[in-house]
mmCIF file of C-alpha atoms in Angstrom:
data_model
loop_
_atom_site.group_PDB
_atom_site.id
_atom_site.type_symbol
_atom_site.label_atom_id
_atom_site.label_comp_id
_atom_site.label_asym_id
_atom_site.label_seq_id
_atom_site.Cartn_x
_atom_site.Cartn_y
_atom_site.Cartn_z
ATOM 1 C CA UNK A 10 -13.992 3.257 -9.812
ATOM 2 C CA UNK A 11 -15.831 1.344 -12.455
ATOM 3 C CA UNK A 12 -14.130 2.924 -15.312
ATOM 4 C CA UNK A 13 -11.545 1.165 -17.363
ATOM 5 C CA UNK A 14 -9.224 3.146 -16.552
ATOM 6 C CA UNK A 15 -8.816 2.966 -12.769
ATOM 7 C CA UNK A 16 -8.882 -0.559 -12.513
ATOM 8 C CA UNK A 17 -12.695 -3.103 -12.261
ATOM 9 C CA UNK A 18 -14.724 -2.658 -9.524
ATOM 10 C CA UNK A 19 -14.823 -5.381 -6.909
ATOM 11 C CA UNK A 20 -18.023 -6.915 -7.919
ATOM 12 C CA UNK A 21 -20.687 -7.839 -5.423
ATOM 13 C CA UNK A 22 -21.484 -11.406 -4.884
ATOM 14 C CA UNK A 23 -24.715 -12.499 -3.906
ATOM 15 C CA UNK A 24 -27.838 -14.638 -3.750
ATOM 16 C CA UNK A 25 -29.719 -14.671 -7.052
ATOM 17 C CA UNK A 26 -31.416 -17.765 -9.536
ATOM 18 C CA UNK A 27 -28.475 -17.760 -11.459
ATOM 19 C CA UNK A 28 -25.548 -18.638 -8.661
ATOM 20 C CA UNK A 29 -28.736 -20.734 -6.784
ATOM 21 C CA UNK A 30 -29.247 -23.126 -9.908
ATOM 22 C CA UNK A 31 -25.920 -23.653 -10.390
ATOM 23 C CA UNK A 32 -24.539 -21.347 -12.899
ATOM 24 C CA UNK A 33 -21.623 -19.022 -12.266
ATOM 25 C CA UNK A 34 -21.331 -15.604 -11.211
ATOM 26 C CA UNK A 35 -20.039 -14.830 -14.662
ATOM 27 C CA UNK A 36 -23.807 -15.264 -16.293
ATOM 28 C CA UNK A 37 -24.844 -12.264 -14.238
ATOM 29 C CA UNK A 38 -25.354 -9.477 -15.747
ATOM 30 C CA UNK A 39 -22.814 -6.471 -15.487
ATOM 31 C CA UNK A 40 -23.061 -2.953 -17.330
ATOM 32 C CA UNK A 41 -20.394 -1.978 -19.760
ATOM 33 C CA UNK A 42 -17.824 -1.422 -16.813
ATOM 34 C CA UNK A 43 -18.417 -4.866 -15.548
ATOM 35 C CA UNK A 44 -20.460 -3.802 -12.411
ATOM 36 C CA UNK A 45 -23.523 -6.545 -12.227
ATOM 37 C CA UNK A 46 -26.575 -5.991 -12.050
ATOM 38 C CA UNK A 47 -28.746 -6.973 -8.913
ATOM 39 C CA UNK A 48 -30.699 -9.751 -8.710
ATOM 40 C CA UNK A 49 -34.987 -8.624 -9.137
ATOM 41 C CA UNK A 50 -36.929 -10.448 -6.596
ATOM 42 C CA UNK A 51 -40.601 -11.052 -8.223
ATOM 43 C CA UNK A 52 -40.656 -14.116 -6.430
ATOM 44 C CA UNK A 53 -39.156 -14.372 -2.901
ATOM 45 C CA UNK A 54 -39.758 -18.693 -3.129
ATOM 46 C CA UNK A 55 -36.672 -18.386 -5.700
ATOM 47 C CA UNK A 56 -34.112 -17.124 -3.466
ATOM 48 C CA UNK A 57 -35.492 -18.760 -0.553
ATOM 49 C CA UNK A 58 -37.088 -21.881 0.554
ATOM 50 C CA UNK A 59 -37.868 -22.018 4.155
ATOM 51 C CA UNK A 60 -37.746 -19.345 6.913
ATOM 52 C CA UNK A 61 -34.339 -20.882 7.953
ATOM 53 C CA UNK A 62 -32.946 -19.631 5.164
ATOM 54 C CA UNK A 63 -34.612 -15.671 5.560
ATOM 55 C CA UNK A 64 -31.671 -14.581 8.179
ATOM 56 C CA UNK A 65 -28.685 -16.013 5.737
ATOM 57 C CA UNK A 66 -30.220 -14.098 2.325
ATOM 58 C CA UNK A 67 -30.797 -10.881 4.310
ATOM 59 C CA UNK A 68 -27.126 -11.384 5.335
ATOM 60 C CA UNK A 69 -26.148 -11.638 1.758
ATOM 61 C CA UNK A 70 -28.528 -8.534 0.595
ATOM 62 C CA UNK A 71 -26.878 -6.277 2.638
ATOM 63 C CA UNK A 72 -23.555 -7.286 1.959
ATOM 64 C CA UNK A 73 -24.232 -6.408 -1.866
ATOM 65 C CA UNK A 74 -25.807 -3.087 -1.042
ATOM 66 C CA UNK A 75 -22.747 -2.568 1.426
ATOM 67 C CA UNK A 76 -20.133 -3.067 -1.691
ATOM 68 C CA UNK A 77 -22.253 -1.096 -4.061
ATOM 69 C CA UNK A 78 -22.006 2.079 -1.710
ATOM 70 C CA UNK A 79 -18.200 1.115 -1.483
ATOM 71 C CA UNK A 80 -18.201 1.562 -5.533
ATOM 72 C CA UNK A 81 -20.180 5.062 -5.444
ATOM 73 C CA UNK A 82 -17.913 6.497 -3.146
ATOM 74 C CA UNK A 83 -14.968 5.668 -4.639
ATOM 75 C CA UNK A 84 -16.715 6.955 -8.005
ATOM 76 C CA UNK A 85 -18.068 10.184 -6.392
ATOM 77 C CA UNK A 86 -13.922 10.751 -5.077
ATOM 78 C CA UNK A 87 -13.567 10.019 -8.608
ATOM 79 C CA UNK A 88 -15.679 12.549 -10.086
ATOM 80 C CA UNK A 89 -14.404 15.191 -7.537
ATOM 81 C CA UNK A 90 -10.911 14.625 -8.829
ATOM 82 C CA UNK A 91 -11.904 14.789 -12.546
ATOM 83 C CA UNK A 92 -13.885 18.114 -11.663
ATOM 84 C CA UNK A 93 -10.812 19.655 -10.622
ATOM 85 C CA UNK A 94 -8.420 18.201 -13.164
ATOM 86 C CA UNK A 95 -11.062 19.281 -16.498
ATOM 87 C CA UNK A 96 -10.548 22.885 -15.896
ATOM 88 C CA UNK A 97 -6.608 22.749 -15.593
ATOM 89 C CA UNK A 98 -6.400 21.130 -18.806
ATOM 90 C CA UNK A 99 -8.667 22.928 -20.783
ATOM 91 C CA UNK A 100 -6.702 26.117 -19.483
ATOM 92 C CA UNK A 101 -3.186 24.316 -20.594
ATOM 93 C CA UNK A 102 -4.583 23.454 -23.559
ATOM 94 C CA UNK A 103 -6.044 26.766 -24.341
ATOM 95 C CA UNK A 104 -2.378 28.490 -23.232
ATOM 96 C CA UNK A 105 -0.692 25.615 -25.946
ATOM 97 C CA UNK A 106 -2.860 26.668 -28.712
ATOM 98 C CA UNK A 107 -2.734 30.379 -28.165
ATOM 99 C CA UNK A 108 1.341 29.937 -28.355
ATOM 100 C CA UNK A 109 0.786 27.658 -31.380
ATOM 101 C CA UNK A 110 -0.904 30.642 -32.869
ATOM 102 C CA UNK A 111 1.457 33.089 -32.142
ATOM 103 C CA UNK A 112 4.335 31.265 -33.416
ATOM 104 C CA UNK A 113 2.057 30.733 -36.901
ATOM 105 C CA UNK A 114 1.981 34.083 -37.009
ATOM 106 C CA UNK A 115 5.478 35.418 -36.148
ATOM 107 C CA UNK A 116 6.628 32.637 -38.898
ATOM 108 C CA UNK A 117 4.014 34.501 -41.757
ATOM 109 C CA UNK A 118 5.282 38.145 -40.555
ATOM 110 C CA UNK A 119 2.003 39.635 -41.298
ATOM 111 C CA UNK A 120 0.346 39.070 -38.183
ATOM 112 C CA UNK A 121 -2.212 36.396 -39.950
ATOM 113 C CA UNK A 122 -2.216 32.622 -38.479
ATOM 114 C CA UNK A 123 -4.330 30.020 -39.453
ATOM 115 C CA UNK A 124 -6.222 29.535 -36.306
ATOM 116 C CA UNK A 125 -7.664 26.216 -35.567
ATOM 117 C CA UNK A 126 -7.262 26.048 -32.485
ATOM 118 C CA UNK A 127 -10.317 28.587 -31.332
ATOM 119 C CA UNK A 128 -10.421 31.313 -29.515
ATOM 120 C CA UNK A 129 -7.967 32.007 -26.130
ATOM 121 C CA UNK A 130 -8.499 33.814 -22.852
ATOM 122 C CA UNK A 131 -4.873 34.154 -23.078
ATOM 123 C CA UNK A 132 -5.022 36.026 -26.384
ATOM 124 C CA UNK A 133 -7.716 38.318 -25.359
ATOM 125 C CA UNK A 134 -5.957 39.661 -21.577
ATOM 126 C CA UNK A 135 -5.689 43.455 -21.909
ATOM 127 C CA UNK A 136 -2.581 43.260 -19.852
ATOM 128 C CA UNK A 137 -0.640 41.303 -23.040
ATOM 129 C CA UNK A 138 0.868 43.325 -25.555
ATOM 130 C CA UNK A 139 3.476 42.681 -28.674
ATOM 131 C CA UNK A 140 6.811 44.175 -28.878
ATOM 132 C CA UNK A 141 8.549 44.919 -31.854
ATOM 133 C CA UNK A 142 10.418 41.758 -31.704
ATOM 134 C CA UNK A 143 6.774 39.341 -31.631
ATOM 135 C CA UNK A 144 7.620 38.926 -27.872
ATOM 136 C CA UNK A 145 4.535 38.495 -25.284
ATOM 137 C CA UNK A 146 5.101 40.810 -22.127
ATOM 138 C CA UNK A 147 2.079 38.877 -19.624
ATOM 139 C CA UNK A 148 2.064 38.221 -15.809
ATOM 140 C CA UNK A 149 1.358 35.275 -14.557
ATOM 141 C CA UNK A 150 0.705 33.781 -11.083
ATOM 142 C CA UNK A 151 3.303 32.823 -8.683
ATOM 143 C CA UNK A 152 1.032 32.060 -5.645
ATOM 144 C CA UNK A 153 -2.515 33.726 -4.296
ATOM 145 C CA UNK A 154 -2.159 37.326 -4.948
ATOM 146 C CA UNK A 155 1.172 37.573 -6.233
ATOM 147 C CA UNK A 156 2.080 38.163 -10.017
ATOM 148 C CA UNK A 157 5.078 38.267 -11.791
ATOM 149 C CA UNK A 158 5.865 39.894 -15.170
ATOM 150 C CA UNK A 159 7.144 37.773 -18.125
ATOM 151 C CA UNK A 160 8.493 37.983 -21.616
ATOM 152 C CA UNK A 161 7.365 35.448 -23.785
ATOM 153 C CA UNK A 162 9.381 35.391 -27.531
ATOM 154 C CA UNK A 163 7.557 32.768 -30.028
ATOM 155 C CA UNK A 164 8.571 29.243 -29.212
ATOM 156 C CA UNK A 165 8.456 25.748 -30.830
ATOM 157 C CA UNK A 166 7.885 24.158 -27.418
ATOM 158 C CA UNK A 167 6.786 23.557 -24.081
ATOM 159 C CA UNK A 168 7.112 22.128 -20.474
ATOM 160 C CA UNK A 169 3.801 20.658 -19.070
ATOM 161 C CA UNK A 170 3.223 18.868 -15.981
ATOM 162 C CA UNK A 171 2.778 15.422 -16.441
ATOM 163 C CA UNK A 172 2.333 14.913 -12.124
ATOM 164 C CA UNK A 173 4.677 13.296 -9.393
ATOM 165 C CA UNK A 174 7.068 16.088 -9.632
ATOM 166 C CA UNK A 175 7.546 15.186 -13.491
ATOM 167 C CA UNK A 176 7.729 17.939 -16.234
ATOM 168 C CA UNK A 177 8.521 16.863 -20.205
ATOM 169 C CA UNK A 178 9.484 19.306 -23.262
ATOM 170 C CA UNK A 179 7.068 19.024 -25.637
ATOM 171 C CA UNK A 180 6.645 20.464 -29.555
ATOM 172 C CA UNK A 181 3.999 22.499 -29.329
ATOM 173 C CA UNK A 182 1.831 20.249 -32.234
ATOM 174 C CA UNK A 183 2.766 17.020 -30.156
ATOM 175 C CA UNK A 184 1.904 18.857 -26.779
ATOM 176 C CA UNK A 185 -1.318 20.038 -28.148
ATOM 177 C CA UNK A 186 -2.605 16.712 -29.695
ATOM 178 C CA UNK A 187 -1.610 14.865 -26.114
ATOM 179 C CA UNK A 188 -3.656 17.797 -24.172
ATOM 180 C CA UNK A 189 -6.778 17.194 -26.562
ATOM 181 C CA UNK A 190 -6.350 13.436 -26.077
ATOM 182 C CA UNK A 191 -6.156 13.753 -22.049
ATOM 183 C CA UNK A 192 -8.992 15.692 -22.327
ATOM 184 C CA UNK A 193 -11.532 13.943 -23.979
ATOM 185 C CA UNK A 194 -10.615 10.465 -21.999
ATOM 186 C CA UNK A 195 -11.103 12.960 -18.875
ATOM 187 C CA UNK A 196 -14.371 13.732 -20.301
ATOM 188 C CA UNK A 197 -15.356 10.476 -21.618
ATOM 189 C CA UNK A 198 -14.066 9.311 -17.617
ATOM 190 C CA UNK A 199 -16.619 11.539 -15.927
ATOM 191 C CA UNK A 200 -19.430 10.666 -18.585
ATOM 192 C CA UNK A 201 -18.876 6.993 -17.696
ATOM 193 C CA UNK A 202 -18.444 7.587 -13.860
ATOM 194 C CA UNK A 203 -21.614 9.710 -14.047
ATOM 195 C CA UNK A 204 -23.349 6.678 -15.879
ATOM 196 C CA UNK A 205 -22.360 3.842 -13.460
ATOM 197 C CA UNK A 206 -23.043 6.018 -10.275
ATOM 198 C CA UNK A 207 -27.222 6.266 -12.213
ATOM 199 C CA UNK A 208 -26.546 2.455 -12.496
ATOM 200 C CA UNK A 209 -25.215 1.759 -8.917
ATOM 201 C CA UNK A 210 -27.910 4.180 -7.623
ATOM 202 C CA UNK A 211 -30.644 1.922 -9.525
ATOM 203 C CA UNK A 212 -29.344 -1.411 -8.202
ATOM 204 C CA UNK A 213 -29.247 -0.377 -4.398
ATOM 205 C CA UNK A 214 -32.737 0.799 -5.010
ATOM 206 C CA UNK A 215 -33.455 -2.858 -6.030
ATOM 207 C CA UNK A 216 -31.354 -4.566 -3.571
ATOM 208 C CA UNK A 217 -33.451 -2.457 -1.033
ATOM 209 C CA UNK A 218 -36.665 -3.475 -2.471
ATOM 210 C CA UNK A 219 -35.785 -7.118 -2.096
ATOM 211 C CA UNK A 220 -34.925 -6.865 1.626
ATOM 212 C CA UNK A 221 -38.045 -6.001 1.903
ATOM 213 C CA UNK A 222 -39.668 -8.100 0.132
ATOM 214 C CA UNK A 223 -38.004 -10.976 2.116
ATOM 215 C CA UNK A 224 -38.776 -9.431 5.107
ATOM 216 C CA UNK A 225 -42.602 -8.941 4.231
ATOM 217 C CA UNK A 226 -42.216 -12.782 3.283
ATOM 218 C CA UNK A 227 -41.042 -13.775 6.108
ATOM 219 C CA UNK A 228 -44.091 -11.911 8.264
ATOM 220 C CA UNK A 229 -46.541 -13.743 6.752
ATOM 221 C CA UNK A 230 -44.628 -17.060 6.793
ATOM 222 C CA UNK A 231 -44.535 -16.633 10.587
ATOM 223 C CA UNK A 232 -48.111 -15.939 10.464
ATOM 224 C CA UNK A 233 -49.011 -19.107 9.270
ATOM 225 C CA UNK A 234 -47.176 -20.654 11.097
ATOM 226 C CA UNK A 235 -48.923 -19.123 14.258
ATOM 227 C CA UNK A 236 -52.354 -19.779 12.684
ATOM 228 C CA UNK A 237 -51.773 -23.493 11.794
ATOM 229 C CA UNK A 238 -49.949 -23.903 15.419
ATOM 230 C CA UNK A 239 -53.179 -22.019 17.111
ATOM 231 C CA UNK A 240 -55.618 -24.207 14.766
ATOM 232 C CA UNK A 241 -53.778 -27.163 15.891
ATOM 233 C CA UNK A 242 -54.469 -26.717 19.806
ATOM 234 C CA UNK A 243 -57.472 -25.941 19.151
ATOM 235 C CA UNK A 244 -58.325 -28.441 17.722
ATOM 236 C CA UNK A 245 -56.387 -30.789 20.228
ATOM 237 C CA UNK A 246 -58.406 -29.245 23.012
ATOM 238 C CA UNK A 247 -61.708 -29.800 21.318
ATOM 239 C CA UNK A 248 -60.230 -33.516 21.001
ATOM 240 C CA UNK A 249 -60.006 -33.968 24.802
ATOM 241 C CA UNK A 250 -62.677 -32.264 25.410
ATOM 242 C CA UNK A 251 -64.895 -34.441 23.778
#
């Protein structure tokens, strides 16, 4: 993806003034994720000279809209992935903070925490209830359809998932400041991958437009050149005719 955080985008390479004067692919213009910007073809005479060289820029054209689609599709995978991994930690988070609570409160003894974390869907289940001792009697979900019941006493920390099979014992302060901070760089993620797929959109739009734009060129090149060839033998014939 184009994000920082999974790594630059291959960038695509192609014809533009810039590389055809001389300069370097690093003067081209890239958005904030380094993905440049494609080249605007006002003038089809700047990225091409004669009609030999029509076939060779097409070539080139398509090969930058090719890589561009490569990028949005490995940002769209992206943005699936991210869709499925927001909810999971907002729900983690919200389980963290609702246990933070609790333990505020068992600590006080008269059932008043400060709350800053928010509200909790865990907090407000019908199906958990307090014992005497503070404990948490919930179910919770073993596979698709099948629940199992569970004591929860107030704790000082947790286990959380960190992927690859790997699960780490947290405080609960520490483990809810690390879930807010995976969140909002999986939020600030999707807001970028959702800005350079708009920005990757926009430029195969414009690599598109140029195609055509040689190709129109080049139809009315070869028109000219038919006319001027036809003028010609006319113009021979009249010659030996007279």
């Amino acid at each position: 993806m184009a994000t920082q955080a999974s790594g630059k985008e291959v960038a695509p390479s192609g014809l533009s003034p810039a590389t055809s004067t001389g300069n370097t692919a690093d003067d081209v213009p890239t958005n904030p994720r380094g993905i440049p910007q494609a080249p605007f073809v006002d003038r089809v005479e700047d990225y091409v000279a004669s009609r030999a060289e029509v076939e060779p820029t097409l070539r080139r054209f398509q090969e930058m809209i090719s890589k561009y689609q490569f990028m949005e599709a490995n940002l769209q995978r992206r943005v699936a992935g991210l869709d499925e991994k927001l909810p999971d930690i907002r729900k983690t988070l919200e389980t963290v903070e609702f246990l933070r609570l609790r333990r505020q409160r068992a600590k006080n003894g008269d059932g008043d925490g400060d709350d800053d974390g928010g509200g909790s869907d865990v907090e407000s289940n019908p199906d958990s209830f307090d014992d005497a001792a503070g404990n948490l009697t919930t179910t919770f979900e073993l596979n698709d359809t099948l629940y199992a019941k569970a004591v929860v006493p107030p704790t000082h920390e947790v286990y959380l998932w960190l992927g690859a099979n790997v699960m780490l014992a947290y405080p609960i302060d520490e483990a809810q400041t690390l879930l807010r901070q995976k969140l909002s760089a999986a939020q600030t993620s999707r807001r970028q991958c959702e800005e350079d797929l708009e920005f990757l959109r926009e430029q195969i739009t414009t690599m598109e437009v140029a195609i055509a734009r040689v190709y129109n060129w080049d139809v009315v090149q070869k028109r000219k050149e038919g006319g001027a060839g036809e003028s010609s033998r006319t113009a021979a014939a009249g010659d030996a005719d007279g």
